[in-house]
Amino acid sequence: MPNARATQLTRRGILAAGGALGLGAALAACGDDDGKNGGSGSGTAQGASGPWSFKDDRGTTAKAEKVPADIVAFVGVAAALYDYGIQAKGVFGPTTTKDGKADVQAGDMDVSKVTVLGNEWGQFNIEKYAALAPDVLISTMFDDAGTLWYVPDESKKKILAVGAPSVGISVYDRQLTEPLQRMLALAKSLGADTSSSKVTEAKKRFEDAAARLRAAARAKPGIKVMAGSASQDLFYVSGSDLSVDLEYFKALGVNFVEPPEQAKAKGGGWYESLSWENVDKYDADIIMMDNRTSAIQPADITEGTWKKLPAVKAGQVIARNPEPILSYDKCAPLLEELAEAIEKAKKVS
């Protein structure tokens, strides 16, 4: 659950909410034809000449004299671009864990090969950013106000004043398939070979996984799934109406626990906060738990009320990343894991 609307909610809000989405149709791919001739990362022609432009989800067109080669991006965006052969130069957001290993949001990136401008909420080293001489700044957006995720409000003017154009890909009030298509279009504009066998096979795997999840949900309509996130004092139950992954899963037929709107009001419409004493408020057969480092993981939850939940006792708890890495390669397993969980689930609620 993300720190939902960055402009209006608390940090815990989005980090507890679980993504951003809804029901949009795919936006048309934007980016000049010239963009396919250059970019950065393996298998692309870095720094190709010729103008580049990309119309983002704010309706803003980012422009440059050549295809951006020195890219700075939110870590999840950088991880998605990496899957398409585009290597970011700098990243911000959860990139490394305390032991120096790659954070779950870094995907397959070699985090030793990127400059980390900030590893936590509110951190963004402007001096390091400027020193990278970035060609473009890219992030996702978890609200409808065009707020770039993990770009601090208090320093965004200075960051944008460095001069690099910015690109925002929305993951708010739309289904997962839309930002996936938008990220693919962005990668193509930056020089990715989006018709490669690797990309087409990943997309086919995603489509097959979606069909499998739909079939599993249809076969077991009574299996209820709850999306949760754990903190020291509270347990957060996400509704599905704002999260890109949950809304898409719901469209495929998954039966989610849905907190009432009034209960989600304090969470900006994203989630309901429960005390650990009330964690059994909702019946669930499967629990999807936030696997980001900002959340306490199931194995580390010591609350007795948690351990008594039927889904927990039955071993029907799976991981969920409320900020999915927007490549088909990373999103296909999300559908497969949920489909398998539903296929194997016993009715325990």
Coordinates of C-alpha atoms in Angstrom, one line a residue:
M1 CA 0.0 0.0 0.0
P2 CA 1.8 3.1 -1.0
N3 CA 2.0 6.3 0.9
A4 CA -1.0 7.2 -1.1
R5 CA -1.7 10.7 -2.3
A6 CA 1.7 12.3 -1.7
T7 CA 0.2 15.7 -1.6
Q8 CA -2.6 15.0 0.9
L9 CA -1.9 11.8 2.9
T10 CA 0.7 11.0 5.5
R11 CA 3.8 9.1 4.6
R12 CA 2.3 6.0 6.3
G13 CA -0.7 6.6 4.2
I14 CA 0.7 5.6 0.9
L15 CA 3.2 3.2 2.3
A16 CA 0.2 1.4 3.9
A17 CA -2.2 1.8 1.1
G18 CA -1.0 -0.6 -1.5
G19 CA -0.6 0.9 -5.0
A20 CA -2.8 3.1 -7.1
L21 CA -5.2 2.3 -9.8
G22 CA -8.7 2.0 -11.2
L23 CA -10.3 1.3 -14.5
G24 CA -8.5 3.1 -17.4
A25 CA -8.2 2.1 -21.0
A26 CA -4.7 2.0 -22.3
L27 CA -3.3 5.4 -23.4
A28 CA -1.8 5.7 -26.7
A29 CA 2.0 5.3 -26.8
C30 CA 3.7 8.6 -27.0
G31 CA 7.2 9.4 -28.2
D32 CA 8.7 10.5 -31.5
D33 CA 9.7 7.9 -34.1
D34 CA 13.2 9.3 -33.6
G35 CA 13.2 8.0 -30.1
K36 CA 13.5 4.4 -31.2
N37 CA 17.0 5.1 -32.6
G38 CA 18.6 5.8 -29.2
G39 CA 18.6 5.5 -25.5
S40 CA 20.7 3.9 -22.8
G41 CA 21.3 0.5 -21.5
S42 CA 22.4 -2.8 -23.1
G43 CA 21.3 -3.4 -26.7
T44 CA 20.5 0.3 -27.4
A45 CA 22.3 3.0 -29.2
Q46 CA 23.2 5.4 -26.5
G47 CA 23.0 9.2 -27.0
A48 CA 21.6 8.9 -30.6
S49 CA 21.2 12.2 -32.3
G50 CA 17.9 13.8 -33.2
P51 CA 15.1 15.2 -31.1
W52 CA 13.2 13.2 -28.5
S53 CA 9.8 13.8 -26.9
F54 CA 7.4 11.9 -24.7
K55 CA 3.9 13.0 -23.6
D56 CA 3.4 11.8 -20.0
D57 CA 0.3 11.1 -17.9
R58 CA 0.2 14.7 -16.7
G59 CA -0.4 15.7 -20.3
T60 CA 3.1 17.3 -20.3
T61 CA 5.5 16.7 -23.2
A62 CA 9.1 16.2 -22.1
K63 CA 11.5 17.2 -24.8
A64 CA 15.3 16.9 -25.5
E65 CA 17.6 17.5 -28.4
K66 CA 18.6 13.8 -28.3
V67 CA 17.3 10.6 -26.8
P68 CA 18.1 10.7 -23.0
A69 CA 21.1 8.6 -22.1
D70 CA 21.7 9.9 -18.5
I71 CA 18.5 8.9 -16.8
V72 CA 17.5 9.5 -13.2
A73 CA 14.4 7.6 -12.0
F74 CA 12.4 6.4 -9.1
V75 CA 13.9 3.0 -8.3
G76 CA 10.8 1.0 -9.4
V77 CA 10.8 2.9 -12.7
A78 CA 14.5 2.2 -13.1
A79 CA 13.9 -1.5 -12.4
A80 CA 11.2 -1.6 -15.1
L81 CA 13.3 0.2 -17.7
Y82 CA 16.2 -2.2 -16.8
D83 CA 14.0 -5.1 -17.8
Y84 CA 13.7 -3.4 -21.2
G85 CA 17.5 -2.9 -21.6
I86 CA 17.6 0.7 -20.4
Q87 CA 20.1 1.4 -17.6
A88 CA 19.4 4.4 -15.3
K89 CA 22.4 6.4 -14.1
G90 CA 20.8 7.6 -10.8
V91 CA 17.9 6.4 -8.7
F92 CA 15.9 7.5 -5.7
G93 CA 13.6 5.6 -3.4
P94 CA 14.1 2.2 -1.6
T95 CA 17.1 0.8 -3.4
T96 CA 19.2 -1.0 -0.8
T97 CA 18.5 -2.7 2.4
K98 CA 20.4 -2.2 5.6
D99 CA 22.8 -4.9 4.7
G100 CA 23.5 -3.3 1.4
K101 CA 21.6 -5.8 -0.7
A102 CA 19.1 -4.8 -3.4
D103 CA 15.7 -3.8 -2.1
V104 CA 12.7 -5.7 -3.5
Q105 CA 11.8 -2.6 -5.4
A106 CA 15.1 -2.6 -7.3
G107 CA 14.2 -5.7 -9.2
D108 CA 17.1 -7.2 -11.1
M109 CA 19.2 -4.1 -11.2
D110 CA 22.8 -4.2 -10.0
V111 CA 22.4 -1.5 -7.4
S112 CA 26.2 -1.0 -7.2
K113 CA 26.1 0.5 -10.7
V114 CA 23.7 3.3 -10.0
T115 CA 24.1 6.5 -7.9
V116 CA 21.5 6.4 -5.1
L117 CA 20.2 9.9 -4.5
G118 CA 18.1 8.9 -1.5
N119 CA 17.1 5.6 -0.1
E120 CA 14.2 6.7 2.1
W121 CA 11.1 8.9 2.0
G122 CA 12.1 12.6 1.9
Q123 CA 15.7 11.9 0.8
F124 CA 16.9 13.4 -2.5
N125 CA 20.5 14.6 -2.8
I126 CA 20.2 17.6 -5.2
E127 CA 24.0 18.1 -5.4
K128 CA 24.5 14.5 -6.5
Y129 CA 21.6 14.8 -8.9
A130 CA 23.0 17.9 -10.5
A131 CA 26.4 16.3 -10.8
L132 CA 24.9 13.5 -12.9
A133 CA 23.9 16.0 -15.5
P134 CA 20.6 14.2 -16.0
D135 CA 18.9 14.2 -19.4
V136 CA 15.5 13.2 -17.8
L137 CA 13.9 12.6 -14.5
I138 CA 11.2 9.9 -14.3
S139 CA 8.8 8.8 -11.6
T140 CA 5.4 7.3 -11.0
M141 CA 2.4 9.2 -9.7
F142 CA 0.0 8.1 -6.9
D143 CA -2.4 11.0 -7.2
D144 CA -4.3 13.0 -9.8
A145 CA -2.3 16.2 -9.0
G146 CA 0.8 15.2 -10.9
T147 CA 2.9 14.6 -7.9
L148 CA 6.1 12.8 -8.8
W149 CA 6.6 9.9 -6.4
Y150 CA 9.4 10.2 -3.9
V151 CA 10.4 13.7 -5.2
P152 CA 10.2 15.7 -2.0
D153 CA 7.7 18.5 -2.1
E154 CA 10.0 20.8 -0.1
S155 CA 12.8 20.5 -2.7
K156 CA 11.0 19.8 -5.9
K157 CA 11.5 23.3 -7.3
K158 CA 15.3 23.1 -6.8
I159 CA 15.3 19.6 -8.3
L160 CA 13.4 20.7 -11.4
A161 CA 15.5 23.8 -11.6
V162 CA 18.5 21.6 -12.5
G163 CA 16.9 21.6 -16.0
A164 CA 16.2 18.0 -16.9
P165 CA 12.7 17.5 -18.3
S166 CA 10.5 15.3 -16.1
V167 CA 8.2 12.4 -16.9
G168 CA 5.4 11.0 -14.8
I169 CA 3.7 7.6 -15.3
S170 CA 0.4 7.4 -13.4
V171 CA -0.5 4.4 -11.2
Y172 CA -3.5 6.1 -9.8
D173 CA -7.1 5.2 -10.6
R174 CA -6.3 2.8 -13.4
Q175 CA -5.7 -1.0 -13.9
L176 CA -2.3 -2.5 -14.1
T177 CA -2.4 -3.1 -17.8
E178 CA -2.5 0.7 -18.5
P179 CA 0.8 1.7 -16.7
L180 CA 2.4 -1.4 -18.1
Q181 CA 1.7 -0.2 -21.6
R182 CA 2.8 3.3 -20.8
M183 CA 6.1 2.1 -19.4
L184 CA 6.6 0.0 -22.5
A185 CA 6.0 3.0 -24.6
L186 CA 8.4 5.1 -22.6
A187 CA 11.1 2.4 -22.8
K188 CA 10.6 2.3 -26.6
S189 CA 11.0 6.0 -26.9
L190 CA 14.3 5.7 -24.9
G191 CA 15.6 3.1 -27.3
A192 CA 14.4 -0.2 -26.1
D193 CA 13.8 -3.0 -28.6
T194 CA 10.2 -3.7 -27.5
S195 CA 9.7 -6.3 -30.3
S196 CA 12.5 -8.5 -29.0
S197 CA 11.7 -12.1 -28.1
K198 CA 12.4 -11.4 -24.5
V199 CA 9.7 -8.7 -24.3
T200 CA 7.1 -10.5 -26.4
E201 CA 7.6 -13.7 -24.4
A202 CA 7.2 -11.8 -21.1
K203 CA 4.0 -10.1 -22.4
K204 CA 2.6 -13.5 -23.5
R205 CA 3.4 -14.9 -20.1
F206 CA 1.5 -12.0 -18.5
E207 CA -1.5 -12.6 -20.7
D208 CA -1.4 -16.3 -20.0
A209 CA -1.2 -15.6 -16.2
A210 CA -4.2 -13.2 -16.5
A211 CA -6.2 -16.0 -18.1
R212 CA -5.1 -18.4 -15.4
L213 CA -6.1 -16.0 -12.6
R214 CA -9.5 -15.4 -14.2
A215 CA -10.1 -19.1 -14.4
A216 CA -9.0 -19.7 -10.8
A217 CA -11.3 -17.0 -9.6
R218 CA -14.2 -18.3 -11.6
A219 CA -13.6 -21.8 -10.3
K220 CA -13.5 -20.7 -6.6
P221 CA -15.7 -17.6 -6.3
G222 CA -16.1 -18.1 -2.6
I223 CA -12.4 -17.6 -1.8
K224 CA -12.0 -14.2 -0.2
V225 CA -8.7 -12.4 -0.5
M226 CA -7.5 -9.7 1.9
A227 CA -4.7 -7.3 1.1
G228 CA -2.8 -6.2 4.2
S229 CA 0.2 -4.4 5.5
A230 CA 1.7 -4.6 8.9
S231 CA 3.3 -1.9 11.1
Q232 CA 4.3 -1.9 14.8
D233 CA 0.9 -0.5 16.0
L234 CA -1.5 -1.0 13.2
F235 CA -2.7 -3.4 10.5
Y236 CA -3.8 -1.9 7.2
V237 CA -6.5 -3.5 5.0
S238 CA -6.5 -2.1 1.5
G239 CA -9.5 -1.6 -0.6
S240 CA -9.1 -2.4 -4.3
D241 CA -10.5 0.7 -5.9
L242 CA -7.2 2.7 -6.0
S243 CA -4.5 0.1 -6.4
V244 CA -3.3 -0.8 -9.9
D245 CA -2.7 -4.4 -9.0
L246 CA -5.8 -5.1 -6.9
E247 CA -8.2 -3.3 -9.2
Y248 CA -6.9 -5.4 -12.1
F249 CA -7.1 -8.6 -10.1
K250 CA -10.7 -7.7 -9.1
A251 CA -11.5 -7.1 -12.8
L252 CA -10.3 -10.7 -13.4
G253 CA -12.8 -11.9 -10.8
V254 CA -10.8 -12.1 -7.6
N255 CA -13.1 -11.7 -4.5
F256 CA -11.5 -9.1 -2.3
V257 CA -12.3 -8.0 1.3
E258 CA -13.5 -4.5 0.8
P259 CA -13.5 -2.1 3.8
P260 CA -16.4 0.4 3.6
E261 CA -15.7 3.8 2.3
Q262 CA -16.3 5.4 5.7
A263 CA -13.7 3.1 7.3
K264 CA -11.1 4.1 4.6
A265 CA -11.7 7.8 5.0
K266 CA -8.7 8.3 7.3
G267 CA -6.5 6.6 4.7
G268 CA -7.6 8.8 1.9
G269 CA -9.8 6.1 0.5
W270 CA -6.9 3.6 0.2
Y271 CA -7.1 1.5 3.4
E272 CA -8.7 1.0 6.8
S273 CA -6.4 1.0 9.8
L274 CA -7.0 -1.7 12.4
S275 CA -5.5 -2.2 15.8
W276 CA -3.9 -5.6 16.3
E277 CA -6.7 -6.5 18.7
N278 CA -9.2 -6.0 15.8
V279 CA -7.1 -7.7 13.0
D280 CA -9.8 -10.4 12.8
K281 CA -12.5 -7.9 11.8
Y282 CA -12.7 -9.4 8.3
D283 CA -13.0 -13.0 7.2
A284 CA -10.4 -14.0 4.6
D285 CA -9.2 -17.2 3.1
I286 CA -6.0 -15.8 1.6
I287 CA -4.0 -12.8 2.9
M288 CA -1.7 -10.9 0.5
M289 CA 0.9 -9.1 2.6
D290 CA 2.9 -6.0 1.7
N291 CA 6.5 -7.3 1.0
R292 CA 8.2 -3.9 0.9
T293 CA 10.9 -3.1 3.5
S294 CA 8.6 -0.3 4.9
A295 CA 6.3 -3.1 6.3
I296 CA 6.8 -5.7 8.9
Q297 CA 6.9 -9.1 7.2
P298 CA 4.6 -12.0 8.2
A299 CA 7.4 -14.1 9.7
D300 CA 8.2 -11.2 12.1
I301 CA 4.7 -10.5 13.3
T302 CA 4.4 -11.6 16.9
E303 CA 0.9 -10.5 17.6
G304 CA -1.2 -13.5 18.9
T305 CA -4.3 -12.2 17.1
W306 CA -2.5 -12.5 13.8
K307 CA -1.3 -16.0 14.4
K308 CA -4.9 -17.1 15.2
L309 CA -6.3 -15.9 11.8
P310 CA -7.6 -18.9 9.9
A311 CA -5.7 -17.9 6.7
V312 CA -2.5 -17.7 8.7
K313 CA -3.0 -21.0 10.5
A314 CA -3.7 -22.6 7.1
G315 CA -0.5 -21.2 5.6
Q316 CA -2.5 -19.2 3.0
V317 CA -0.5 -16.0 3.2
I318 CA 1.3 -14.7 0.1
A319 CA 3.5 -11.7 -0.7
R320 CA 2.3 -8.6 -2.5
N321 CA 4.2 -5.6 -3.8
P322 CA 1.8 -2.6 -3.7
E323 CA 4.2 -0.8 -6.0
P324 CA 4.7 -3.4 -8.7
I325 CA 7.7 -3.0 -11.1
L326 CA 6.0 -2.0 -14.3
S327 CA 7.4 -4.5 -16.7
Y328 CA 5.6 -7.6 -18.0
D329 CA 8.6 -9.7 -16.8
K330 CA 7.9 -8.6 -13.2
C331 CA 4.2 -8.5 -13.2
A332 CA 3.5 -11.9 -14.7
P333 CA 4.6 -13.7 -11.6
L334 CA 2.3 -11.6 -9.5
L335 CA -0.7 -13.0 -11.3
E336 CA 0.7 -16.5 -11.3
E337 CA 1.3 -16.5 -7.6
L338 CA -2.2 -15.3 -6.8
A339 CA -3.7 -17.8 -9.2
E340 CA -1.8 -20.6 -7.6
A341 CA -2.9 -19.5 -4.1
I342 CA -6.5 -19.5 -5.2
E343 CA -6.2 -22.8 -6.9
K344 CA -4.8 -24.4 -3.8
A345 CA -6.8 -22.5 -1.2
K346 CA -9.1 -24.1 1.3
K347 CA -12.2 -22.3 2.4
V348 CA -11.2 -21.3 6.0
S349 CA -13.3 -18.2 6.6

